[in-house]
XYZ file of N, CA, C and O in Angstrom:
736
model
N 20.472 96.992 -100.129
C 21.409 98.003 -99.672
C 21.603 99.016 -100.792
O 21.832 98.633 -101.938
N 21.476 100.313 -100.449
C 21.614 101.348 -101.477
C 21.946 102.680 -100.840
O 21.713 102.904 -99.649
N 22.477 103.581 -101.667
C 22.757 104.944 -101.214
C 21.475 105.737 -101.044
O 21.419 106.683 -100.262
N 20.429 105.379 -101.794
C 19.156 106.092 -101.689
C 18.006 105.141 -102.012
O 17.932 104.607 -103.119
N 17.142 104.931 -101.032
C 15.937 104.125 -101.215
C 14.768 105.065 -100.937
O 14.607 105.553 -99.819
N 13.957 105.361 -101.945
C 12.817 106.272 -101.780
C 11.631 105.499 -101.211
O 11.135 104.572 -101.835
N 11.193 105.923 -100.011
C 10.016 105.306 -99.400
C 8.746 105.998 -99.877
O 7.685 105.391 -99.934
N 8.840 107.299 -100.151
C 7.789 108.056 -100.852
C 8.456 109.288 -101.457
O 9.679 109.378 -101.478
N 7.685 110.240 -101.921
C 8.285 111.376 -102.622
C 9.166 112.238 -101.723
O 10.056 112.938 -102.205
N 8.980 112.202 -100.408
C 9.754 113.043 -99.486
C 10.665 112.256 -98.551
O 11.655 112.786 -98.067
N 10.331 111.001 -98.259
C 11.085 110.229 -97.265
C 11.978 109.217 -97.968
O 11.522 108.466 -98.826
N 13.261 109.216 -97.569
C 14.207 108.284 -98.181
C 15.103 107.664 -97.115
O 15.227 108.175 -96.004
N 15.719 106.559 -97.472
C 16.601 105.802 -96.594
C 17.934 105.616 -97.299
O 17.975 105.322 -98.493
N 19.015 105.788 -96.556
C 20.343 105.419 -97.023
C 20.782 104.277 -96.128
O 20.904 104.456 -94.919
N 20.942 103.088 -96.690
C 21.331 101.953 -95.869
C 20.811 100.641 -96.404
O 20.859 100.377 -97.597
N 20.255 99.847 -95.510
C 19.851 98.482 -95.809
C 18.375 98.305 -95.489
O 17.926 98.665 -94.406
N 17.634 97.721 -96.413
C 16.205 97.472 -96.246
C 15.951 96.007 -96.557
O 16.360 95.507 -97.602
N 15.294 95.301 -95.631
C 14.988 93.892 -95.815
C 13.536 93.685 -95.424
O 13.169 93.932 -94.278
N 12.684 93.271 -96.373
C 11.279 93.150 -96.046
C 10.534 92.156 -96.908
O 11.101 91.485 -97.764
N 9.233 92.120 -96.667
C 8.335 91.194 -97.356
C 7.169 91.978 -97.936
O 6.546 92.785 -97.235
N 6.884 91.718 -99.209
C 5.700 92.279 -99.854
C 4.703 91.139 -100.012
O 5.026 90.093 -100.585
N 3.492 91.362 -99.470
C 2.447 90.347 -99.577
C 1.142 91.069 -99.888
O 0.709 91.911 -99.103
N 0.550 90.759 -101.013
C -0.650 91.445 -101.501
C -0.354 92.945 -101.569
O 0.554 93.356 -102.241
N -1.093 93.743 -100.811
C -0.868 95.192 -100.819
C -0.143 95.664 -99.558
O -0.139 96.842 -99.248
N 0.497 94.736 -98.854
C 1.207 95.084 -97.617
C 2.718 94.927 -97.784
O 3.186 94.066 -98.524
N 3.430 95.757 -97.055
C 4.891 95.712 -97.047
C 5.344 95.876 -95.609
O 4.941 96.811 -94.929
N 6.174 94.952 -95.131
C 6.757 95.048 -93.789
C 8.254 94.838 -93.930
O 8.691 93.942 -94.654
N 9.012 95.679 -93.236
C 10.462 95.544 -93.343
C 11.167 96.076 -92.107
O 10.592 96.809 -91.305
N 12.417 95.713 -92.018
C 13.333 96.278 -91.049
C 14.429 96.958 -91.852
O 14.925 96.399 -92.831
N 14.759 98.162 -91.473
C 15.769 98.928 -92.196
C 16.829 99.415 -91.215
O 16.539 99.662 -90.042
N 18.051 99.546 -91.723
C 19.164 100.081 -90.946
C 19.807 101.195 -91.756
O 20.035 101.032 -92.945
N 20.060 102.323 -91.126
C 20.727 103.402 -91.825
C 20.224 104.769 -91.416
O 19.895 105.008 -90.259
N 20.123 105.653 -92.408
C 19.751 107.050 -92.197
C 18.421 107.326 -92.895
O 18.231 106.955 -94.045
N 17.505 107.992 -92.184
C 16.214 108.375 -92.753
C 16.232 109.887 -92.981
O 16.608 110.654 -92.092
N 15.812 110.308 -94.175
C 15.773 111.733 -94.512
C 14.367 112.146 -94.909
O 13.621 111.367 -95.508
N 14.034 113.374 -94.562
C 12.782 114.012 -94.979
C 13.201 115.148 -95.893
O 13.742 116.149 -95.432
N 13.004 114.957 -97.192
C 13.547 115.906 -98.160
C 15.061 115.852 -98.085
O 15.655 114.779 -98.136
N 15.699 116.992 -97.893
C 17.158 117.022 -97.784
C 17.639 117.001 -96.334
O 18.838 116.993 -96.079
N 16.708 116.978 -95.363
C 17.075 117.000 -93.946
C 17.054 115.602 -93.346
O 16.110 114.839 -93.550
N 18.066 115.281 -92.574
C 18.119 114.007 -91.869
C 17.203 114.073 -90.647
O 17.283 115.013 -89.862
N 16.313 113.085 -90.501
C 15.488 113.049 -89.287
C 15.974 111.958 -88.328
O 15.589 111.939 -87.179
N 16.826 111.055 -88.797
C 17.502 110.080 -87.944
C 18.790 109.702 -88.668
O 18.756 109.171 -89.779
N 19.939 110.045 -88.059
C 21.227 109.881 -88.727
C 21.628 108.428 -88.899
O 22.179 108.046 -89.914
N 21.389 107.631 -87.891
C 21.829 106.246 -87.919
C 20.937 105.461 -86.971
O 20.867 105.797 -85.798
N 20.247 104.424 -87.472
C 19.375 103.688 -86.589
C 18.754 102.474 -87.223
O 19.074 102.083 -88.349
N 17.838 101.878 -86.474
C 17.072 100.717 -86.915
C 15.604 101.133 -86.969
O 15.101 101.762 -86.029
N 14.931 100.770 -88.049
C 13.551 101.187 -88.261
C 12.690 99.999 -88.633
O 13.117 99.141 -89.409
N 11.485 99.975 -88.131
C 10.470 99.027 -88.594
C 9.512 99.818 -89.458
O 8.967 100.838 -89.030
N 9.311 99.342 -90.678
C 8.452 100.027 -91.642
C 7.295 99.104 -91.992
O 7.501 97.916 -92.254
N 6.094 99.669 -91.981
C 4.902 98.906 -92.310
C 4.005 99.755 -93.215
O 3.721 100.912 -92.897
N 3.580 99.174 -94.325
C 2.718 99.879 -95.270
C 1.622 98.926 -95.722
O 1.889 97.774 -96.066
N 0.371 99.412 -95.686
C -0.729 98.665 -96.282
C -1.646 99.657 -96.972
O -1.315 100.836 -97.084
N -2.806 99.214 -97.423
C -3.674 100.114 -98.191
C -4.350 101.186 -97.339
O -4.949 102.107 -97.877
N -4.236 101.124 -95.994
C -4.873 102.116 -95.121
C -3.880 103.021 -94.397
O -4.158 104.186 -94.163
N -2.737 102.467 -94.002
C -1.765 103.249 -93.224
C -0.334 102.910 -93.622
O -0.057 101.847 -94.173
N 0.546 103.822 -93.288
C 1.977 103.551 -93.381
C 2.620 104.101 -92.113
O 2.208 105.138 -91.598
N 3.619 103.374 -91.616
C 4.281 103.829 -90.393
C 5.751 103.453 -90.414
O 6.158 102.487 -91.069
N 6.517 104.243 -89.702
C 7.940 104.015 -89.520
C 8.218 104.237 -88.037
O 7.840 105.272 -87.484
N 8.811 103.249 -87.406
C 9.131 103.345 -85.982
C 10.588 102.967 -85.825
O 11.020 101.947 -86.376
N 11.355 103.802 -85.136
C 12.771 103.501 -85.043
C 13.460 104.075 -83.838
O 12.907 104.876 -83.089
N 14.699 103.650 -83.685
C 15.579 104.122 -82.622
C 16.949 104.329 -83.235
O 17.458 103.459 -83.944
N 17.520 105.488 -82.990
C 18.835 105.779 -83.549
C 19.389 107.071 -83.005
O 18.996 107.524 -81.930
N 20.268 107.673 -83.765
C 20.922 108.908 -83.356
C 20.471 110.070 -84.229
O 20.340 109.920 -85.441
N 20.234 111.208 -83.586
C 19.973 112.463 -84.290
C 20.940 113.476 -83.707
O 20.858 113.804 -82.525
N 21.888 113.936 -84.502
C 22.889 114.883 -84.012
C 23.700 114.332 -82.864
O 24.205 115.082 -82.040
N 23.793 113.009 -82.752
C 24.538 112.372 -81.675
C 23.701 112.019 -80.457
O 24.201 111.412 -79.519
N 22.415 112.381 -80.447
C 21.535 112.086 -79.307
C 20.673 110.864 -79.620
O 20.074 110.779 -80.695
N 20.619 109.925 -78.676
C 19.756 108.758 -78.868
C 18.302 109.216 -78.919
O 17.836 109.918 -78.023
N 17.608 108.817 -79.980
C 16.265 109.325 -80.237
C 15.351 108.217 -80.747
O 15.762 107.410 -81.584
N 14.120 108.215 -80.235
C 13.076 107.349 -80.775
C 12.244 108.195 -81.725
O 11.982 109.368 -81.452
N 11.821 107.581 -82.832
C 11.016 108.295 -83.820
C 9.826 107.429 -84.206
O 9.927 106.197 -84.255
N 8.704 108.091 -84.446
C 7.511 107.405 -84.920
C 6.855 108.297 -85.959
O 6.528 109.452 -85.679
N 6.712 107.798 -87.162
C 6.076 108.509 -88.264
C 4.887 107.680 -88.706
O 5.024 106.470 -88.938
N 3.720 108.302 -88.791
C 2.500 107.576 -89.107
C 1.647 108.389 -90.079
O 1.514 109.599 -89.928
N 1.084 107.707 -91.072
C 0.207 108.364 -92.031
C -0.948 107.433 -92.388
O -0.733 106.302 -92.794
N -2.151 107.948 -92.197
C -3.350 107.233 -92.635
C -3.712 107.721 -94.029
O -3.438 108.872 -94.381
N -4.335 106.852 -94.779
C -4.764 107.219 -96.131
C -5.693 108.432 -96.058
O -6.541 108.525 -95.171
N -5.491 109.376 -96.953
C -6.290 110.606 -97.056
C -6.166 111.526 -95.846
O -7.037 112.358 -95.608
N -5.134 111.361 -95.047
C -4.845 112.255 -93.927
C -3.385 112.684 -94.014
O -2.576 112.037 -94.676
N -3.056 113.760 -93.331
C -1.677 114.229 -93.312
C -0.883 113.445 -92.268
O -1.442 112.985 -91.274
N 0.421 113.317 -92.462
C 1.253 112.531 -91.546
C 1.482 113.220 -90.200
O 1.351 114.435 -90.070
N 1.847 112.391 -89.216
C 2.291 112.871 -87.904
C 3.672 112.270 -87.651
O 4.000 111.203 -88.170
N 4.475 112.980 -86.874
C 5.786 112.463 -86.492
C 6.020 112.808 -85.025
O 5.638 113.883 -84.563
N 6.619 111.866 -84.294
C 6.920 112.063 -82.877
C 8.381 111.691 -82.631
O 8.870 110.705 -83.189
N 9.034 112.511 -81.821
C 10.409 112.265 -81.409
C 10.445 112.202 -79.886
O 9.768 112.972 -79.214
N 11.276 111.316 -79.346
C 11.560 111.264 -77.918
C 13.063 111.081 -77.795
O 13.620 110.152 -78.366
N 13.715 112.004 -77.066
C 15.170 111.959 -76.975
C 15.669 112.305 -75.587
O 14.963 112.946 -74.808
N 16.888 111.896 -75.326
C 17.541 112.211 -74.055
C 18.300 113.527 -74.125
O 18.734 114.038 -73.106
N 18.498 114.080 -75.340
C 19.206 115.350 -75.499
C 18.471 116.216 -76.521
O 18.798 116.215 -77.709
N 17.489 116.955 -76.027
C 16.669 117.792 -76.900
C 17.435 118.879 -77.608
O 17.079 119.274 -78.714
N 18.507 119.370 -77.009
C 19.321 120.401 -77.654
C 19.906 119.903 -78.967
O 19.846 120.587 -79.988
N 20.465 118.697 -78.947
C 21.034 118.123 -80.171
C 19.947 117.848 -81.204
O 20.154 118.055 -82.398
N 18.779 117.377 -80.754
C 17.673 117.103 -81.678
C 17.189 118.385 -82.343
O 17.058 118.446 -83.567
N 16.929 119.434 -81.554
C 16.446 120.696 -82.123
C 17.458 121.317 -83.076
O 17.088 121.871 -84.110
N 18.736 121.204 -82.751
C 19.782 121.724 -83.629
C 19.816 120.935 -84.941
O 19.859 121.515 -86.024
N 19.779 119.622 -84.846
C 19.843 118.778 -86.036
C 18.631 118.975 -86.947
O 18.752 118.950 -88.167
N 17.456 119.207 -86.348
C 16.240 119.424 -87.134
C 16.163 120.845 -87.688
O 15.258 121.172 -88.449
N 17.087 121.708 -87.277
C 17.114 123.078 -87.775
C 16.181 124.027 -87.042
O 15.910 125.125 -87.514
N 15.680 123.644 -85.860
C 14.781 124.505 -85.087
C 15.550 125.619 -84.399
O 15.235 126.774 -84.530
N 16.562 125.261 -83.589
C 17.338 126.250 -82.842
C 18.642 125.625 -82.357
O 18.713 124.420 -82.136
N 19.642 126.472 -82.152
C 20.913 126.052 -81.576
C 21.025 126.538 -80.137
O 22.066 126.398 -79.523
N 19.962 127.123 -79.592
C 20.022 127.789 -78.287
C 19.579 126.925 -77.109
O 19.448 127.430 -76.007
N 19.331 125.642 -77.324
C 18.939 124.744 -76.234
C 20.076 123.749 -76.011
O 20.626 123.199 -76.953
N 20.411 123.525 -74.731
C 21.421 122.530 -74.382
C 20.771 121.437 -73.556
O 20.051 121.718 -72.606
N 21.022 120.199 -73.951
C 20.586 118.968 -73.273
C 19.071 118.925 -73.052
O 18.320 119.575 -73.755
N 18.634 118.121 -72.104
C 17.223 118.026 -71.756
C 16.486 116.868 -72.397
O 16.584 116.635 -73.589
N 15.739 116.137 -71.572
C 14.814 115.110 -72.058
C 13.737 115.833 -72.843
O 13.229 116.859 -72.394
N 13.370 115.324 -74.031
C 12.431 116.072 -74.865
C 11.508 115.160 -75.657
O 11.924 114.118 -76.151
N 10.257 115.603 -75.767
C 9.265 114.986 -76.645
C 8.786 116.048 -77.624
O 8.464 117.165 -77.215
N 8.754 115.690 -78.902
C 8.232 116.580 -79.933
C 7.150 115.824 -80.693
O 7.397 114.713 -81.171
N 5.971 116.415 -80.790
C 4.866 115.849 -81.565
C 4.500 116.846 -82.651
O 4.217 118.001 -82.356
N 4.505 116.384 -83.898
C 4.238 117.265 -85.034
C 3.111 116.688 -85.876
O 3.143 115.511 -86.241
N 2.134 117.531 -86.174
C 1.049 117.191 -87.092
C 1.249 118.015 -88.351
O 1.137 119.246 -88.310
N 1.552 117.335 -89.450
C 1.754 118.043 -90.706
C 0.420 118.513 -91.258
O -0.612 117.852 -91.078
N 0.434 119.662 -91.914
C -0.781 120.262 -92.451
C -0.820 120.180 -93.978
O -1.735 120.728 -94.602
N 0.186 119.511 -94.554
C 0.200 119.262 -95.995
C 1.053 118.024 -96.273
O 1.781 117.554 -95.402
N 0.948 117.491 -97.469
C 1.723 116.300 -97.831
C 3.146 116.628 -98.255
O 3.936 115.734 -98.507
N 3.481 117.906 -98.344
C 4.836 118.315 -98.695
C 5.717 118.500 -97.464
O 6.896 118.823 -97.594
N 5.154 118.358 -96.265
C 5.880 118.470 -94.995
C 6.448 119.871 -94.774
O 7.402 120.044 -94.024
N 5.879 120.897 -95.392
C 6.351 122.269 -95.223
C 5.601 123.012 -94.131
O 6.127 123.955 -93.550
N 4.368 122.644 -93.870
C 3.537 123.335 -92.888
C 3.116 122.332 -91.820
O 2.630 121.240 -92.141
N 3.306 122.734 -90.560
C 2.923 121.823 -89.484
C 2.658 122.577 -88.193
O 3.057 123.714 -88.007
N 1.965 121.887 -87.331
C 1.645 122.363 -85.991
C 2.193 121.313 -85.033
O 2.139 120.124 -85.334
N 2.715 121.741 -83.909
C 3.274 120.759 -82.996
C 3.419 121.258 -81.582
O 3.071 122.397 -81.258
N 3.934 120.363 -80.755
C 4.167 120.676 -79.352
C 5.518 120.107 -78.951
O 5.869 118.985 -79.319
N 6.273 120.914 -78.217
C 7.575 120.506 -77.699
C 7.486 120.540 -76.177
O 7.088 121.550 -75.600
N 7.853 119.434 -75.542
C 7.916 119.365 -74.078
C 9.321 118.930 -73.702
O 9.857 117.994 -74.288
N 9.904 119.622 -72.710
C 11.269 119.299 -72.316
C 11.434 119.407 -70.806
O 10.699 120.143 -70.146
N 12.410 118.676 -70.287
C 12.755 118.709 -68.865
C 14.255 118.892 -68.735
O 15.027 118.340 -69.511
N 14.659 119.669 -67.748
C 16.054 119.861 -67.361
C 16.942 120.237 -68.546
O 17.778 119.461 -68.989
N 16.743 121.459 -69.023
C 17.494 121.958 -70.166
C 17.952 123.379 -69.875
O 17.477 124.026 -68.955
N 18.894 123.845 -70.690
C 19.387 125.209 -70.566
C 19.120 125.955 -71.858
O 19.214 125.395 -72.949
N 18.801 127.231 -71.711
C 18.589 128.121 -72.848
C 19.790 129.054 -72.895
O 20.024 129.824 -71.964
N 20.601 128.938 -73.959
C 21.763 129.811 -74.106
C 21.400 130.941 -75.064
O 20.499 130.802 -75.883
N 22.076 132.068 -74.931
C 21.753 133.266 -75.718
C 20.272 133.606 -75.586
O 19.586 133.874 -76.565
N 19.796 133.553 -74.347
C 18.379 133.783 -74.072
C 17.988 135.223 -74.383
O 18.811 136.135 -74.301
N 16.719 135.434 -74.723
C 16.245 136.810 -74.902
C 16.469 137.624 -73.625
O 16.519 137.074 -72.525
N 16.609 138.925 -73.782
C 16.925 139.823 -72.667
C 16.039 139.664 -71.454
O 16.524 139.666 -70.322
N 14.743 139.509 -71.644
C 13.825 139.411 -70.496
C 14.115 138.171 -69.662
O 14.098 138.221 -68.437
N 14.444 137.048 -70.298
C 14.737 135.829 -69.554
C 16.051 135.991 -68.796
O 16.156 135.629 -67.628
N 17.065 136.544 -69.438
C 18.337 136.796 -68.749
C 18.130 137.733 -67.564
O 18.673 137.519 -66.488
N 17.325 138.783 -67.746
C 17.079 139.745 -66.666
C 16.420 139.074 -65.475
O 16.804 139.308 -64.329
N 15.431 138.232 -65.715
C 14.740 137.564 -64.615
C 15.637 136.539 -63.928
O 15.571 136.370 -62.709
N 16.507 135.861 -64.681
C 17.356 134.836 -64.083
C 18.434 135.442 -63.188
O 18.942 134.779 -62.299
N 18.791 136.704 -63.409
C 19.804 137.365 -62.587
C 19.302 137.539 -61.152
O 20.083 137.707 -60.225
N 17.997 137.429 -60.939
C 17.438 137.592 -59.600
C 17.867 136.490 -58.646
O 17.711 136.625 -57.442
N 18.408 135.379 -59.157
C 18.885 134.312 -58.270
C 20.404 134.180 -58.423
O 20.959 134.480 -59.474
N 21.072 133.702 -57.356
C 22.520 133.525 -57.415
C 22.908 132.491 -58.463
O 23.877 132.649 -59.179
N 22.133 131.405 -58.555
C 22.463 130.381 -59.554
C 22.264 130.934 -60.958
O 22.983 130.562 -61.887
N 21.320 131.837 -61.143
C 21.102 132.459 -62.449
C 22.276 133.316 -62.867
O 22.712 133.276 -64.016
N 22.836 134.075 -61.934
C 24.011 134.901 -62.233
C 25.179 134.007 -62.638
O 25.842 134.242 -63.630
N 25.408 132.944 -61.854
C 26.524 132.038 -62.128
C 26.371 131.379 -63.502
O 27.323 131.286 -64.269
N 25.162 130.914 -63.866
C 24.986 130.211 -65.140
C 25.152 131.150 -66.328
O 25.670 130.750 -67.368
N 24.762 132.415 -66.196
C 24.937 133.376 -67.289
C 26.410 133.714 -67.463
O 26.928 133.739 -68.568
N 27.122 133.941 -66.333
C 28.541 134.288 -66.405
C 29.368 133.133 -66.965
O 30.266 133.318 -67.769
N 29.051 131.893 -66.572
C 29.829 130.733 -67.028
C 29.479 130.314 -68.451
O 30.145 129.463 -69.020
N 28.435 130.873 -69.034
C 28.064 130.531 -70.405
C 27.196 129.292 -70.514
O 26.954 128.795 -71.606
N 26.738 128.764 -69.367
C 25.898 127.569 -69.384
C 24.463 127.892 -69.769
O 23.672 126.994 -70.013
N 24.111 129.147 -69.795
C 22.748 129.534 -70.126
C 21.846 129.524 -68.912
O 22.287 129.318 -67.785
N 20.561 129.742 -69.158
C 19.567 129.775 -68.092
C 18.945 128.387 -67.990
O 18.432 127.858 -68.976
N 19.013 127.775 -66.796
C 18.511 126.416 -66.593
C 17.013 126.444 -66.303
O 16.526 127.296 -65.564
N 16.297 125.481 -66.887
C 14.863 125.320 -66.640
C 14.568 123.873 -66.276
O 15.131 122.950 -66.858
N 13.704 123.696 -65.294
C 13.238 122.352 -64.917
C 12.319 121.786 -65.984
O 12.423 120.623 -66.344
N 11.373 122.625 -66.454
C 10.393 122.164 -67.446
C 10.121 123.273 -68.445
O 10.229 124.450 -68.121
N 9.751 122.852 -69.635
C 9.359 123.809 -70.657
C 8.388 123.164 -71.626
O 8.409 121.947 -71.827
N 7.518 123.985 -72.168
C 6.555 123.502 -73.146
C 6.232 124.635 -74.104
O 6.093 125.780 -73.689
N 6.152 124.307 -75.386
C 5.806 125.322 -76.379
C 4.973 124.688 -77.479
O 5.224 123.555 -77.892
N 3.968 125.416 -77.915
C 3.218 125.039 -79.101
C 3.839 125.795 -80.262
O 4.146 126.980 -80.143
N 4.050 125.095 -81.379
C 4.673 125.736 -82.538
C 3.772 125.600 -83.759
O 2.989 124.655 -83.868
N 3.906 126.548 -84.637
C 3.254 126.496 -85.937
C 4.297 126.931 -86.956
O 4.908 127.989 -86.813
N 4.549 126.095 -87.950
C 5.572 126.387 -88.950
C 4.920 126.406 -90.324
O 4.212 125.473 -90.698
N 5.158 127.513 -91.037
C 4.650 127.668 -92.388
C 5.817 128.089 -93.274
O 6.325 129.193 -93.132
N 6.258 127.181 -94.152
C 7.389 127.438 -95.051
C 8.614 127.971 -94.306
O 9.156 129.018 -94.636
N 9.006 127.263 -93.253
C 10.213 127.538 -92.459
C 10.131 128.805 -91.609
O 11.126 129.251 -91.073
N 8.956 129.404 -91.475
C 8.760 130.529 -90.561
C 8.106 129.965 -89.301
O 7.013 129.406 -89.353
N 8.810 130.094 -88.155
C 8.364 129.519 -86.891
C 7.568 130.537 -86.092
O 8.006 131.667 -85.912
N 6.422 130.115 -85.589
C 5.634 130.901 -84.652
C 5.441 130.064 -83.397
O 5.088 128.878 -83.480
N 5.674 130.682 -82.249
C 5.504 129.987 -80.965
C 4.268 130.530 -80.282
O 4.031 131.730 -80.273
N 3.504 129.632 -79.693
C 2.292 129.988 -78.990
C 2.300 129.259 -77.657
O 2.676 128.091 -77.596
N 1.928 129.950 -76.607
C 1.840 129.354 -75.280
C 3.157 128.701 -74.868
O 3.263 127.498 -74.719
N 4.156 129.524 -74.672
C 5.455 129.079 -74.221
C 5.477 129.117 -72.697
O 5.225 130.160 -72.094
N 5.724 127.955 -72.073
C 5.771 127.856 -70.612
C 7.156 127.394 -70.193
O 7.679 126.418 -70.725
N 7.763 128.074 -69.226
C 9.068 127.718 -68.704
C 9.024 127.793 -67.188
O 8.436 128.715 -66.627
N 9.640 126.827 -66.505
C 9.740 126.905 -65.042
C 11.086 126.372 -64.598
O 11.688 125.545 -65.257
């Protein structure tokens, strides 16, 4: 149990770690908060951690910004890491990860392929169902006014509701680029 347990140069745990080291392998169960640099990627949860000479992985379930979230982080030797999130409230997840505050609720899957070992550059895909976009760009607000439910949701402040959405993202030193954004 510690305030800070470094799993590698970027990933740390605040909480409890209980495991077994055998030869070059390490397996453990951890409880607490997982951080990537200074950002929390899971506020409170249970994680299974496995490390050997070929791969390392972290699989867990916990809360991110108050939303129940599953996380999977995997890294093969001599390759860049991948991370996957699955949550019942994508708005809270995106806000907590620092992506955007403009999404409310929604089932969401995020898959990220890091392009460096510093976790600063990555490519990924976000898929979501049944979410609202608040403070939407003008074109989206204009198109949503064409329906009665669109007028009501804009006036009430609930945002523009979407059944499904998908976006490819590319992030380089905290600059976000979106490619192939689909909304329905």
